[in-house]
Short mmCIF file of C-alpha atoms in Angstrom, two decimals:
data_model
loop_
_atom_site.label_atom_id
_atom_site.label_comp_id
_atom_site.label_asym_id
_atom_site.label_seq_id
_atom_site.Cartn_x
_atom_site.Cartn_y
_atom_site.Cartn_z
CA MET T 1 -0.01 0.00 -0.01
CA PHE T 2 2.79 2.40 0.88
CA CYS T 3 6.10 3.01 -0.85
CA LEU T 4 9.12 5.14 -0.31
CA SER T 5 10.15 7.42 -3.15
CA GLU T 6 13.28 9.45 -3.50
CA LEU T 7 12.84 12.88 -5.07
CA GLU T 8 14.94 15.87 -5.87
CA ASP T 9 13.53 19.35 -5.98
CA THR T 10 14.49 22.97 -5.72
CA VAL T 11 13.01 24.40 -2.57
CA ARG T 12 12.64 28.03 -1.64
CA VAL T 13 12.66 28.62 2.09
CA PRO T 14 10.73 31.80 3.02
CA PRO T 15 12.68 34.13 5.32
CA ASP T 16 10.22 33.80 8.21
CA LEU T 17 11.19 30.15 8.59
CA LEU T 18 14.93 30.83 8.83
CA LYS T 19 14.85 31.09 12.60
CA LEU T 20 14.18 27.33 12.72
CA PRO T 21 16.91 24.73 12.18
CA LEU T 22 17.44 24.28 8.46
CA GLU T 23 16.15 20.73 8.32
CA VAL T 24 12.90 21.67 10.10
CA ALA T 25 12.38 24.68 7.83
CA ILE T 26 12.95 22.65 4.66
CA LYS T 27 10.65 19.92 5.95
CA LYS T 28 7.89 22.49 6.54
CA VAL T 29 8.18 23.80 3.02
CA LEU T 30 8.22 20.28 1.58
CA GLN T 31 5.12 19.35 3.57
CA LYS T 32 3.28 22.33 2.20
CA LEU T 33 4.35 21.52 -1.33
CA PHE T 34 3.84 17.75 -1.38
CA LEU T 35 1.58 16.52 1.40
CA ASP T 36 -1.87 15.41 0.40
CA LYS T 37 -1.06 15.96 -3.25
CA VAL T 38 -1.33 13.24 -5.83
CA LEU T 39 1.82 13.03 -7.92
CA SER T 40 2.42 10.59 -10.73
CA ILE T 41 3.93 8.22 -8.18
CA GLY T 42 1.03 8.28 -5.74
CA LEU T 43 -0.56 10.23 -2.91
CA CYS T 44 2.17 11.81 -0.81
CA VAL T 45 1.50 10.97 2.82
CA SER T 46 4.56 11.97 4.77
CA ILE T 47 8.11 13.28 4.45
CA TYR T 48 10.28 10.37 5.54
CA ASP T 49 13.73 11.85 5.50
CA ILE T 50 15.87 14.62 3.97
CA LYS T 51 18.98 13.10 2.49
CA SER T 52 20.78 16.25 1.46
CA ALA T 53 20.26 19.97 1.01
CA GLU T 54 22.72 21.96 -1.05
CA GLY T 55 22.96 25.49 -2.19
CA GLY T 56 21.30 28.04 -0.02
CA PHE T 57 22.00 30.77 -2.59
CA VAL T 58 19.86 33.87 -2.48
CA LEU T 59 18.82 34.84 -6.00
CA PRO T 60 18.89 38.52 -6.89
CA GLY T 61 15.68 40.34 -6.04
CA ASP T 62 14.57 37.63 -3.63
CA GLY T 63 14.89 37.53 0.15
CA ALA T 64 14.71 33.77 0.44
CA PRO T 65 17.45 31.17 -0.02
CA THR T 66 16.91 28.37 -2.51
CA TYR T 67 18.13 24.86 -1.78
CA LYS T 68 18.49 21.80 -4.00
CA VAL T 69 17.01 19.10 -1.77
CA VAL T 70 17.13 15.32 -2.12
CA PHE T 71 14.49 13.75 0.13
CA ILE T 72 12.42 10.63 0.60
CA ILE T 73 8.67 10.66 0.94
CA VAL T 74 6.12 7.99 1.90
CA VAL T 75 3.51 7.63 -0.83
CA PHE T 76 0.30 5.75 -0.85
CA ARG T 77 0.48 3.74 -4.04
CA PRO T 78 -1.51 0.54 -4.17
CA PHE T 79 -0.70 -1.96 -6.88
CA VAL T 80 -3.23 -3.71 -9.10
CA GLY T 81 -4.18 -6.92 -7.32
CA GLU T 82 -3.67 -5.64 -3.83
CA VAL T 83 -6.33 -6.43 -1.23
CA ILE T 84 -7.16 -3.51 1.02
CA ALA T 85 -9.59 -3.13 3.93
CA ALA T 86 -11.77 -0.06 3.61
CA ARG T 87 -14.98 1.38 4.89
CA PHE T 88 -18.20 1.99 3.14
CA LYS T 89 -18.82 5.60 2.28
CA GLU T 90 -21.85 5.87 0.03
CA SER T 91 -23.53 4.06 -2.82
CA ASP T 92 -25.65 4.89 -5.79
CA SER T 93 -27.01 3.12 -8.82
CA ASN T 94 -23.59 3.07 -10.49
CA GLY T 95 -21.88 1.28 -7.67
CA LEU T 96 -20.24 1.82 -4.30
CA ARG T 97 -17.77 4.33 -2.97
CA LEU T 98 -15.34 3.31 -0.26
CA THR T 99 -13.01 5.28 1.89
CA LEU T 100 -9.77 4.76 3.79
CA GLY T 101 -10.06 7.93 5.84
CA PHE T 102 -7.10 9.56 4.12
CA PHE T 103 -8.18 8.54 0.65
CA GLU T 104 -11.75 8.61 -0.42
CA ASP T 105 -11.91 7.96 -4.12
CA ILE T 106 -12.35 4.24 -4.27
CA TYR T 107 -15.19 3.20 -6.57
CA VAL T 108 -16.65 -0.27 -6.97
CA PRO T 109 -18.61 -0.17 -10.21
CA ALA T 110 -21.84 -2.16 -10.35
CA PRO T 111 -20.48 -5.01 -12.54
CA LEU T 112 -17.87 -5.81 -9.89
CA ILE T 113 -20.33 -6.25 -7.05
CA PRO T 114 -21.02 -9.94 -6.29
CA ARG T 115 -23.83 -11.33 -8.30
CA PRO T 116 -26.68 -12.03 -8.05
CA ASN T 117 -27.47 -8.75 -6.45
CA ARG T 118 -30.09 -6.11 -6.48
CA CYS T 119 -30.14 -2.41 -5.91
CA GLU T 120 -32.92 -0.79 -3.98
CA PRO T 121 -33.55 2.68 -2.61
CA ASP T 122 -32.06 2.96 0.84
CA PRO T 123 -34.80 3.15 3.47
CA CYS T 124 -32.56 5.09 5.87
CA ASN T 125 -31.26 7.63 3.41
CA ARG T 126 -33.45 8.85 0.62
CA ASN T 127 -30.73 9.99 -1.68
CA GLN T 128 -28.81 6.76 -1.79
CA MET T 129 -29.28 3.31 -3.22
CA ARG T 130 -28.47 0.23 -1.25
CA TRP T 131 -26.87 -2.89 -2.70
CA VAL T 132 -27.82 -6.32 -1.52
CA TRP T 133 -26.11 -9.59 -2.37
CA ILE T 134 -28.30 -12.66 -2.69
CA PHE T 135 -26.49 -15.90 -1.93
CA GLU T 136 -28.13 -19.25 -1.21
CA GLU T 137 -31.41 -17.54 -0.51
CA GLN T 138 -29.89 -15.25 2.10
CA GLU T 139 -29.57 -11.58 1.64
CA TYR T 140 -26.49 -9.66 2.66
CA ILE T 141 -26.69 -5.89 2.75
CA ILE T 142 -23.64 -3.85 1.83
CA ASP T 143 -23.47 -1.04 4.35
CA ASP T 144 -21.13 0.62 6.77
CA SER T 145 -21.42 -1.80 9.63
CA TYR T 146 -18.16 -3.58 8.91
CA GLN T 147 -14.94 -3.21 7.03
CA ILE T 148 -15.02 -4.10 3.36
CA ASN T 149 -12.13 -5.92 1.74
CA PHE T 150 -11.64 -5.01 -1.87
CA ARG T 151 -9.07 -5.82 -4.55
CA VAL T 152 -7.62 -3.07 -6.66
CA GLU T 153 -8.55 -3.50 -10.30
CA ASN T 154 -7.54 -0.26 -11.86
CA ILE T 155 -5.93 3.03 -10.95
CA SER T 156 -6.64 6.14 -12.91
CA TYR T 157 -5.11 9.55 -12.65
CA PRO T 158 -7.33 12.37 -13.80
CA PRO T 159 -5.69 14.97 -16.07
CA VAL T 160 -5.81 17.69 -13.42
CA PRO T 161 -3.72 16.19 -10.65
CA THR T 162 -5.93 16.82 -7.68
CA GLU T 163 -7.51 13.49 -6.93
CA ARG T 164 -6.96 10.01 -8.03
CA ALA T 165 -9.60 7.36 -8.43
CA GLU T 166 -9.29 3.64 -7.91
CA ASP T 167 -11.59 0.93 -9.11
CA GLY T 168 -12.04 -1.97 -6.81
CA ALA T 169 -13.67 -5.38 -7.14
CA ILE T 170 -15.51 -7.14 -4.41
CA ASP T 171 -16.95 -9.98 -6.41
CA ASP T 172 -14.41 -12.64 -5.54
CA ASP T 173 -14.08 -15.07 -2.64
CA GLY T 174 -13.11 -13.39 0.55
CA LEU T 175 -13.84 -9.89 -0.65
CA GLY T 176 -16.68 -7.71 0.47
CA PRO T 177 -17.72 -6.87 4.02
CA VAL T 178 -15.65 -8.83 6.49
CA SER T 179 -18.70 -10.03 8.35
CA TRP T 180 -19.97 -12.05 5.41
CA TRP T 181 -16.94 -14.29 5.40
CA GLU T 182 -16.66 -14.73 9.11
CA GLY T 183 -20.21 -15.96 9.19
CA CYS T 184 -19.66 -18.12 6.12
CA SER T 185 -16.53 -19.83 7.31
CA GLU T 186 -18.21 -20.75 10.55
CA ARG T 187 -20.98 -22.34 8.57
CA ASN T 188 -18.54 -24.28 6.46
CA ASN T 189 -16.78 -25.64 9.51
CA GLU T 190 -20.06 -26.92 10.85
CA ASP T 191 -20.78 -28.67 7.59
CA ASP T 192 -17.39 -30.38 7.71
CA ASP T 193 -18.03 -31.68 11.20
CA THR T 194 -21.30 -33.29 10.25
CA MET B 1 14.64 10.67 -8.88
CA LYS B 2 13.81 7.17 -7.84
CA ALA B 3 10.11 6.51 -8.04
CA ASN B 4 10.34 3.34 -6.02
CA ALA B 5 12.88 3.30 -3.28
CA GLY B 6 11.19 0.38 -1.61
CA THR B 7 7.73 -0.90 -0.67
CA VAL B 8 6.94 -0.76 3.02
CA THR B 9 4.41 -2.70 5.04
CA ASN B 10 1.61 -0.92 6.85
CA PHE B 11 3.36 -1.66 10.09
CA GLU B 12 6.49 0.25 9.02
CA VAL B 13 4.47 3.36 8.22
CA LEU B 14 2.67 3.06 11.55
CA ASP B 15 6.01 2.69 13.31
CA LEU B 16 7.29 5.81 11.60
CA LEU B 17 4.27 7.83 12.74
CA ASN B 18 4.54 6.42 16.23
CA SER B 19 8.18 7.36 16.47
CA ARG B 20 7.28 10.92 15.60
CA GLY B 21 4.80 11.07 18.46
CA ALA B 22 1.47 10.11 16.97
CA SER B 23 -1.00 8.75 19.52
CA ASN B 24 -4.66 8.43 20.23
CA ASP B 25 -4.95 10.76 23.14
CA THR B 26 -5.09 14.48 23.70
CA THR B 27 -1.37 15.05 22.98
CA ARG B 28 -2.41 15.04 19.33
CA VAL B 29 -2.40 18.78 19.13
CA ILE B 30 1.16 19.06 20.34
CA ALA B 31 2.90 16.37 18.28
CA PRO B 32 4.38 17.47 14.94
CA ILE B 33 2.03 15.33 12.87
CA THR B 34 -0.13 16.75 10.10
CA THR B 35 -3.86 16.13 9.76
CA LEU B 36 -3.33 13.83 6.79
CA GLU B 37 -0.75 11.82 8.71
CA TYR B 38 -3.24 11.41 11.55
CA LYS B 39 -5.84 10.12 9.14
CA VAL B 40 -3.34 7.52 7.95
CA TYR B 41 -2.51 6.73 11.60
CA ASP B 42 -6.18 6.25 12.48
CA TYR B 43 -6.67 3.99 9.51
CA LEU B 44 -3.63 1.86 10.30
CA MET B 45 -4.59 1.47 13.96
CA GLU B 46 -7.62 -0.44 12.84
CA THR B 47 -5.62 -2.90 10.74
CA PRO B 48 -3.47 -5.82 11.89
CA ALA B 49 -0.47 -3.51 11.61
CA CYS B 50 -1.05 -2.16 15.11
CA THR B 51 -0.30 -5.51 16.72
CA GLN B 52 2.86 -6.30 14.74
CA THR B 53 6.55 -5.65 15.38
CA GLN B 54 9.54 -5.54 13.04
CA GLU B 55 10.73 -8.90 14.36
CA ILE B 56 7.42 -10.59 13.66
CA ILE B 57 7.43 -9.31 10.08
CA THR B 58 11.01 -10.34 9.33
CA ASN B 59 10.39 -13.71 10.88
CA PHE B 60 7.24 -14.24 8.85
CA SER B 61 8.83 -13.22 5.52
CA ASP B 62 11.73 -15.60 6.16
CA GLN B 63 9.47 -18.52 6.87
CA CYS B 64 7.28 -17.73 3.87
CA LYS B 65 10.12 -18.51 1.50
CA ASP B 66 9.24 -22.20 1.52
CA PHE B 67 5.91 -21.45 -0.06
CA LYS B 68 7.34 -19.58 -3.05
CA LEU B 69 5.01 -16.63 -2.70
CA ALA B 70 5.48 -13.41 -4.63
CA LYS B 71 6.74 -10.44 -2.69
CA ALA B 72 3.45 -8.63 -3.27
CA GLU B 73 1.50 -11.58 -1.90
CA ILE B 74 3.63 -11.70 1.27
CA LEU B 75 3.04 -7.98 1.70
CA ASN B 76 -0.69 -8.44 1.25
CA ILE B 77 -0.76 -11.26 3.79
CA ILE B 78 1.12 -9.20 6.37
CA ASN B 79 -1.18 -6.22 5.85
CA ILE B 80 -4.46 -8.10 5.81
CA ARG B 81 -3.68 -11.14 8.01
CA PRO B 82 -6.09 -13.61 6.36
CA SER B 83 -7.72 -15.93 8.85
CA SER B 84 -9.32 -18.46 6.53
CA THR B 85 -8.79 -20.07 3.12
CA VAL B 86 -11.45 -17.82 1.69
CA ASN B 87 -9.55 -14.70 2.75
CA LEU B 88 -6.31 -16.18 1.47
CA ALA B 89 -7.85 -17.05 -1.90
CA SER B 90 -8.37 -13.41 -2.80
CA ILE B 91 -4.71 -12.68 -2.15
CA LEU B 92 -3.10 -15.56 -4.06
CA GLU B 93 -2.90 -15.27 -7.83
CA GLU B 94 -3.54 -18.42 -9.85
CA PRO B 95 -2.56 -20.74 -7.01
CA SER B 96 -3.37 -23.96 -8.83
CA GLU B 97 -1.09 -23.09 -11.73
CA ARG B 98 1.80 -22.42 -9.43
CA GLY B 99 1.49 -25.64 -7.52
CA ILE B 100 -0.01 -24.14 -4.40
CA ASP B 101 -2.53 -26.74 -3.39
CA LYS B 102 -4.90 -26.96 -0.49
CA LYS B 103 -2.19 -28.32 1.79
CA ALA B 104 0.11 -25.38 1.00
CA LYS B 105 -2.71 -22.95 1.65
CA GLU B 106 -3.34 -24.57 5.04
CA GLY B 107 0.37 -24.36 5.71
CA ILE B 108 0.38 -20.67 4.98
CA LEU B 109 -2.62 -20.11 7.24
CA LYS B 110 -0.98 -22.03 10.06
CA LEU B 111 2.08 -19.83 9.70
CA VAL B 112 -0.12 -16.73 9.79
CA GLU B 113 -1.91 -18.04 12.88
CA ALA B 114 1.33 -18.86 14.61
CA LEU B 115 3.46 -15.84 13.76
CA LEU B 116 1.18 -12.87 13.14
CA PRO B 117 -0.83 -11.63 16.14
CA SER B 118 -4.59 -11.34 15.72
CA PRO B 119 -5.89 -8.07 14.38
CA PRO B 120 -7.76 -5.62 16.61
CA ILE B 121 -11.51 -6.11 16.90
CA VAL B 122 -13.08 -3.37 14.83
CA GLU B 123 -16.44 -2.62 16.29
CA ALA B 124 -19.49 -2.16 14.17
CA ARG B 125 -19.92 1.43 13.30
CA GLY B 126 -23.71 1.62 13.34
CA GLU B 127 -24.29 3.26 16.72
CA ASN B 128 -21.19 5.37 16.73
CA GLU B 129 -21.79 6.82 13.34
CA GLU B 130 -23.73 9.82 14.51
CA GLU B 131 -21.05 10.85 16.98
CA GLU B 132 -18.36 10.49 14.37
CA THR B 133 -20.11 12.55 11.75
CA GLU B 134 -20.73 15.29 14.30
CA GLU B 135 -17.04 15.37 15.18
CA GLY B 136 -16.21 15.43 11.51
CA GLU B 137 -18.36 18.47 10.94
CA GLN B 138 -16.98 20.33 13.90
CA SER B 139 -13.38 19.80 12.89
#
């Protein structure tokens, strides 16, 4: 789910931060520049370490020194095929939307929800649709009562790099709300005993 | 620029945040952790990562070598901690073609059971949801 990436960038440290130790000041500027932004390598979550900072030259007409910084950041970059535990956020007729707290653009399109299923208007929330999985004549509702395990199918970066969307699948064994499988595996064990 | 300087397990990210002073109590405001990092911390505390240590992970990866799993699969197993064959099935890719039979799957699960501590019990959100949304709106 998370990766370390090494980057090099030219960083301008505003004069009001110069009273702090250099490493702290550079880290503050890097956090403002990179944190919570989706780069081509993923969603930047944290500055891990600053490997080196060179330069410190003040360009003419500017009051702030500029450093060439080599640093390592922690990025959230899932790979296709990874299984991640998420929470239910909302659902509509196109599918579900899941969230990880720090990343909210996980979509499970309708074809990837376990079949047979049906979609009905949610009795608790008029604007939303609720998905229900029908298995062996029992109905399982997909809602926010438990964690949902999903497998990453596709990652897409929109042209304007503000958010990034992921497509997930929950139509395979072991995926979907965790409670389904805990209940199911208990049932299977009973069957084996008899 | 190196795009991939190494994949890290969820535990390692949690450890990093912990070492910087992240915690669940009121010292949150004082520690030098950003809001986004706290969201990641909160997420990770609900996964099996919060019960693991570096030793456990190294030990587990070493012992997994016998099963010829891909690095990505070992990472997935450490992060998710499957507790049944059904959970494991979604992680393994084409197991029958690689010679991973039922016995091997059971072997892997036994290793998980023995080496990786059980995940925290994540309570159902139903009743707490109202409180949480209120806090969300206030902050």
